[in-house]
Coordinates of C-alpha atoms and ligand atoms in Angstrom, one line a residue:
M1 CA 0.0 0.0 0.0
K2 CA 1.3 3.4 -0.9
H3 CA 0.6 6.9 0.5
F4 CA 1.2 10.3 -1.0
L5 CA 2.3 12.3 2.0
Q6 CA 5.1 14.2 0.4
F7 CA 6.4 14.6 -3.1
S8 CA 9.4 12.4 -2.4
D9 CA 7.2 9.4 -1.7
F10 CA 7.0 8.7 -5.4
T11 CA 9.8 7.7 -7.9
I12 CA 10.7 9.3 -11.2
D13 CA 9.0 6.4 -13.0
E14 CA 5.8 6.9 -11.0
F15 CA 5.7 10.6 -11.9
D16 CA 6.3 9.7 -15.5
Y17 CA 3.3 7.3 -15.4
L18 CA 1.1 9.8 -13.5
F19 CA 1.7 12.6 -16.0
K20 CA 1.0 10.4 -19.0
R21 CA -2.2 9.0 -17.3
T22 CA -3.3 12.6 -16.4
A23 CA -3.1 13.6 -20.0
L24 CA -5.3 10.6 -21.0
I25 CA -7.8 11.2 -18.1
K26 CA -8.0 15.0 -19.0
H27 CA -8.6 14.2 -22.7
K28 CA -11.5 11.9 -21.8
F29 CA -13.0 14.5 -19.5
K30 CA -12.8 17.1 -22.3
S31 CA -14.4 14.7 -24.7
Y32 CA -17.3 13.9 -22.3
E33 CA -16.1 10.3 -22.3
R34 CA -16.9 8.4 -19.1
H35 CA -14.0 7.1 -17.1
Q36 CA -15.2 5.2 -14.0
P37 CA -12.6 2.8 -12.7
L38 CA -13.5 3.6 -9.0
V39 CA -17.2 2.5 -8.9
D40 CA -18.1 1.7 -5.3
R41 CA -15.0 3.2 -3.9
T42 CA -15.2 5.9 -1.2
L43 CA -12.9 8.8 -0.5
A44 CA -12.9 10.4 3.0
M45 CA -11.8 14.1 2.9
I46 CA -10.7 15.5 6.2
F47 CA -10.3 19.3 6.3
E48 CA -8.8 21.0 9.4
K49 CA -8.1 24.1 7.3
A50 CA -10.2 26.0 4.7
S51 CA -10.2 25.1 1.0
T52 CA -11.9 25.8 -2.3
R53 CA -9.8 24.1 -5.0
T54 CA -8.7 21.0 -3.0
R55 CA -12.3 20.3 -1.9
V56 CA -13.9 20.8 -5.3
S57 CA -11.2 18.9 -7.2
F58 CA -11.1 15.9 -5.0
E59 CA -14.9 15.7 -4.6
A60 CA -15.8 16.3 -8.3
G61 CA -12.8 14.0 -9.3
M62 CA -14.0 11.1 -7.2
Y63 CA -17.6 11.3 -8.4
Q64 CA -16.3 11.5 -12.0
L65 CA -14.3 8.3 -11.4
G66 CA -17.5 6.6 -10.3
G67 CA -16.9 6.7 -6.6
S68 CA -18.3 8.8 -3.7
V69 CA -16.9 11.0 -1.0
V70 CA -17.4 11.7 2.7
H71 CA -16.5 15.3 3.9
L72 CA -15.3 15.8 7.4
T73 CA -14.1 18.9 9.2
T74 CA -12.7 19.4 12.7
G75 CA -15.8 21.3 13.7
D76 CA -18.3 18.6 12.7
S77 CA -16.5 15.5 13.8
Q78 CA -14.9 14.0 16.9
L79 CA -11.5 15.2 15.4
G80 CA -12.2 18.6 17.0
R81 CA -13.1 17.0 20.3
S82 CA -9.6 15.4 20.7
E83 CA -10.3 11.8 19.7
P84 CA -6.8 10.5 19.2
I85 CA -5.6 10.7 15.6
E86 CA -4.6 7.0 15.7
D87 CA -8.2 6.0 16.7
S88 CA -9.7 8.2 14.0
A89 CA -7.4 6.6 11.4
R90 CA -8.2 3.0 12.5
V91 CA -12.0 3.7 12.3
I92 CA -12.2 5.9 9.2
S93 CA -9.9 3.6 7.2
R94 CA -12.2 0.5 8.0
M95 CA -15.0 2.3 6.2
V96 CA -13.5 4.0 3.2
D97 CA -11.0 3.1 0.5
L98 CA -8.9 6.3 0.4
V99 CA -8.3 9.3 2.7
M100 CA -7.3 12.8 1.8
I101 CA -6.3 15.1 4.7
R102 CA -5.6 18.8 5.0
T103 CA -4.1 19.6 8.4
Y104 CA -1.4 21.4 10.3
G105 CA 1.7 19.5 11.2
Q106 CA 3.1 16.8 8.9
D107 CA 3.5 14.6 12.0
K108 CA -0.3 14.4 12.2
I109 CA -0.8 13.1 8.7
N110 CA 2.2 10.7 9.1
N111 CA 0.6 9.4 12.3
F112 CA -2.8 9.0 10.6
A113 CA -1.1 7.1 7.7
A114 CA 0.8 4.8 10.1
H115 CA -2.6 3.7 11.6
S116 CA -4.6 3.6 8.3
R117 CA -5.6 0.5 6.4
V118 CA -6.0 2.5 3.2
P119 CA -3.8 5.0 1.2
V120 CA -3.6 8.5 2.5
I121 CA -3.1 11.7 0.4
N122 CA -1.7 15.0 1.7
G123 CA -4.1 17.8 0.7
L124 CA -1.7 20.3 2.4
T125 CA 0.1 20.5 5.6
N126 CA 2.3 23.3 7.1
E127 CA 5.3 21.5 5.5
F128 CA 4.1 20.3 2.1
H129 CA 1.5 20.6 -0.7
P130 CA 2.4 17.8 -3.0
C131 CA -0.9 17.7 -5.0
Q132 CA -0.4 21.3 -6.0
I133 CA 3.1 20.7 -7.3
L134 CA 1.8 17.7 -9.2
A135 CA -0.7 20.1 -10.9
D136 CA 2.0 22.8 -11.4
L137 CA 4.4 20.4 -13.1
F138 CA 1.6 18.9 -15.3
T139 CA 0.7 22.5 -16.3
F140 CA 4.3 23.3 -17.2
I141 CA 4.5 20.1 -19.3
E142 CA 1.3 20.9 -21.1
H143 CA 2.6 24.4 -22.0
R144 CA 6.2 23.6 -22.7
G145 CA 6.7 19.9 -23.1
D146 CA 5.6 16.7 -24.8
S147 CA 3.0 14.4 -23.2
N148 CA 4.8 11.3 -24.5
N149 CA 8.0 12.2 -22.7
P150 CA 6.6 14.4 -19.9
L151 CA 9.6 14.7 -17.7
D152 CA 12.1 15.7 -20.5
C153 CA 11.0 19.4 -20.6
L154 CA 11.7 19.8 -16.8
K155 CA 15.4 18.8 -17.0
G156 CA 17.8 21.8 -16.5
K157 CA 15.0 24.3 -16.2
V158 CA 14.9 27.1 -13.6
V159 CA 11.9 27.8 -11.3
A160 CA 12.0 31.1 -9.5
W161 CA 10.3 31.0 -6.1
V162 CA 9.6 34.6 -4.8
G163 CA 8.1 34.8 -1.3
D164 CA 7.7 32.7 1.8
G165 CA 9.8 29.6 2.6
N166 CA 6.6 27.7 3.1
N167 CA 4.9 24.4 2.3
M168 CA 4.9 25.2 -1.5
A169 CA 8.6 26.1 -1.4
N170 CA 9.5 22.9 0.4
T171 CA 7.6 20.9 -2.1
W172 CA 9.2 22.6 -5.1
L173 CA 12.6 21.7 -3.6
Q174 CA 11.6 18.1 -3.4
A175 CA 10.4 18.1 -7.0
A176 CA 13.6 19.7 -8.2
D177 CA 15.8 17.3 -6.3
L178 CA 14.0 14.3 -7.9
L179 CA 13.2 15.6 -11.4
G180 CA 16.4 17.5 -12.3
F181 CA 15.6 21.2 -12.3
T182 CA 16.8 24.0 -10.2
V183 CA 14.8 26.3 -7.8
H184 CA 16.0 29.9 -7.4
I185 CA 14.7 30.9 -4.0
S186 CA 14.3 34.4 -2.7
T187 CA 12.6 35.0 0.6
P188 CA 12.7 37.9 3.1
R189 CA 15.2 37.5 6.0
G190 CA 13.6 35.4 8.7
Y191 CA 11.3 33.5 6.3
E192 CA 14.0 31.4 4.6
V193 CA 13.2 27.9 3.5
D194 CA 14.5 25.2 5.9
H195 CA 15.8 22.7 3.4
S196 CA 16.2 20.0 6.1
I197 CA 12.4 19.7 6.0
A198 CA 12.5 18.7 2.4
G199 CA 15.2 16.1 3.1
L200 CA 17.0 16.6 -0.2
K201 CA 19.5 14.2 -1.7
S202 CA 21.6 16.9 -3.2
S203 CA 22.2 20.6 -2.5
N204 CA 22.6 21.4 -6.3
S205 CA 18.8 21.6 -6.9
F206 CA 18.4 25.1 -5.4
T207 CA 20.2 28.5 -5.1
V208 CA 19.3 31.2 -2.6
F209 CA 19.1 34.9 -3.7
D210 CA 18.7 37.9 -1.3
N211 CA 17.2 39.9 -4.2
P212 CA 14.0 38.6 -5.8
L213 CA 14.9 40.2 -9.1
Q214 CA 18.1 38.2 -9.3
A215 CA 16.2 35.0 -8.6
C216 CA 13.9 35.7 -11.6
K217 CA 16.8 36.2 -14.0
G218 CA 16.6 33.7 -16.8
A219 CA 13.8 31.7 -15.0
D220 CA 11.5 29.4 -17.1
L221 CA 8.8 29.6 -14.5
V222 CA 8.2 32.4 -11.9
T223 CA 6.0 31.4 -9.0
T224 CA 4.8 32.7 -5.7
D225 CA 2.3 32.2 -2.9
V226 CA 0.5 34.2 -0.2
W227 CA 2.6 36.1 2.3
T228 CA 0.7 34.5 5.2
S229 CA -0.2 30.8 5.0
M230 CA -3.1 29.3 6.9
G231 CA -2.2 28.8 10.5
F232 CA 0.1 31.8 10.6
E233 CA -2.6 34.5 10.6
A234 CA -1.3 36.1 13.8
E235 CA 1.8 37.1 11.9
N236 CA -0.1 38.9 9.1
E237 CA 0.8 42.5 9.9
T238 CA 4.5 41.8 10.5
R239 CA 4.7 39.8 7.3
K240 CA 3.1 42.6 5.3
I241 CA 6.1 44.8 6.2
A242 CA 8.7 42.1 5.8
F243 CA 7.4 40.9 2.4
N244 CA 6.9 44.3 0.8
D245 CA 9.7 43.8 -1.9
W246 CA 8.6 40.2 -2.6
C247 CA 5.8 41.1 -5.0
V248 CA 6.1 39.5 -8.4
D249 CA 5.9 42.4 -10.8
Q250 CA 6.5 43.1 -14.5
E251 CA 10.1 44.0 -13.8
M252 CA 10.7 40.5 -12.5
M253 CA 8.9 38.9 -15.4
A254 CA 11.0 41.0 -17.8
L255 CA 14.2 39.6 -16.4
A256 CA 12.9 36.0 -16.7
N257 CA 13.2 33.9 -19.9
P258 CA 10.9 35.6 -22.5
K259 CA 8.9 32.3 -22.6
A260 CA 8.6 32.1 -18.8
L261 CA 5.3 31.1 -17.3
F262 CA 3.8 32.6 -14.2
M263 CA 2.0 30.3 -11.6
H264 CA 0.3 30.8 -8.3
C265 CA -1.4 28.0 -6.4
L266 CA -4.2 30.4 -5.4
P267 CA -5.9 32.0 -3.6
A268 CA -4.0 35.1 -4.6
H269 CA -3.8 38.7 -3.2
R270 CA -3.3 41.1 -6.1
G271 CA -1.1 43.9 -5.0
E272 CA 0.6 41.8 -2.3
E273 CA 2.6 38.8 -3.5
V274 CA 1.7 39.5 -7.2
Q275 CA 0.8 42.5 -9.3
A276 CA -2.6 42.2 -11.1
E277 CA -0.8 42.9 -14.4
V278 CA 1.3 39.7 -13.9
I279 CA -1.4 37.2 -12.6
D280 CA -3.9 38.5 -15.2
G281 CA -1.3 38.9 -17.9
P282 CA -0.3 36.8 -20.9
Q283 CA 2.4 34.7 -19.2
S284 CA 0.1 33.6 -16.4
V285 CA -1.3 30.1 -16.5
V286 CA -3.0 30.1 -13.1
W287 CA -6.5 29.0 -14.4
D288 CA -5.0 25.9 -16.2
E289 CA -3.0 25.3 -13.1
A290 CA -6.1 25.3 -10.9
E291 CA -8.1 23.1 -13.3
N292 CA -5.3 20.6 -13.5
R293 CA -5.7 19.8 -9.8
L294 CA -8.7 17.9 -10.9
H295 CA -7.0 15.9 -13.5
V296 CA -3.7 15.0 -11.7
Q297 CA -5.6 14.0 -8.6
K298 CA -7.9 11.7 -10.6
A299 CA -4.8 10.0 -11.9
L300 CA -3.3 9.9 -8.4
M301 CA -6.5 8.4 -6.8
E302 CA -6.7 5.8 -9.6
Y303 CA -3.0 4.9 -9.2
L304 CA -3.2 4.6 -5.4
L305 CA -6.2 2.2 -5.6
L306 CA -5.6 0.3 -8.8
G307 CA -1.8 0.7 -9.5
A308 CA -0.4 1.4 -13.0
L309 CA -3.0 0.4 -15.7
Ligands
CP401 N1 -4.3 25.8 -4.0 C1 -5.1 25.3 -3.1 O1 -4.8 24.3 -2.5 O2 -6.3 25.9 -2.9 P1 -7.4 25.7 -1.8 O3 -6.8 26.2 -0.5 O4 -8.6 26.5 -2.3 O5 -7.7 24.2 -1.7
NVA402 N1 0.8 28.3 1.4 C1 -0.6 28.4 1.4 C2 -1.2 27.6 0.3 C3 -2.7 27.7 0.2 C4 -3.2 26.8 -0.9 C5 -1.2 28.0 2.7 O1 -0.7 27.0 3.3 O2 -2.1 28.6 3.2

């Protein structure tokens, strides 16, 4: 049994398979062709933090695959009344086939998975957001690559990360380490990425820049995220001051490769981490990126339950 708790849980071959399978599943969806390999399977979705994209993509995705979903939150289940996570995992995993969890510490999802009889998917933790990076990479491949050899277009590329050293940044580092591209990271002082969290095999997959403009130089993809992630709301005002120069603007995009794409996992705050002209501009692929959450996660759920087909 496999879980997808962080990006590094899968091998290069598994990602190659998943991206090819995603292309097929997306093509069927666009052609209104039924694809229902998960009839009678149930996904439990546990949300301890808010969500729009993750909720809709997993829920719609599971129904489209022929299965059904159960939606739980901390507020409307015993999870919020301190039932031990181990007990919740034992019980929930006896009743469903697959579990997706959005929570705080990675230790919590690791603990759930250790006591689960069924595969567990990370729908975002403080440390990682692997489903989002899956969608981001698939989006890059669609725009700049070849669906028969999906991983080729990633090799040697530069991804500029401008902003917080957060769950998205950690996951980008894991993806670069495995798939052979480089991340140029620029964060304000005090908000650096802690690369020990990502547990990288090599230190060649990222370079740190004090100046966000320098990080964007020659980049093939420029990406950012909110200044304040969920769970860190108390730091909002301090962060607004610290992150003032870490707004992806047209000057940064002009320094990137002329064919560079812009991505943002969303939700976005125009005028904070990104200028409206960039996120709503010609290089932005944020709507494809959001849609692709649906397609990559359908491939992921199918793979975790049925293996490579
Ligand atoms: N990008 C993302 O995970 O969005 P939601 O918080 O809306 O799920
Ligand atoms: N880094 C953000 C991503 C939201 C999808 C957060 O954790 O809130």
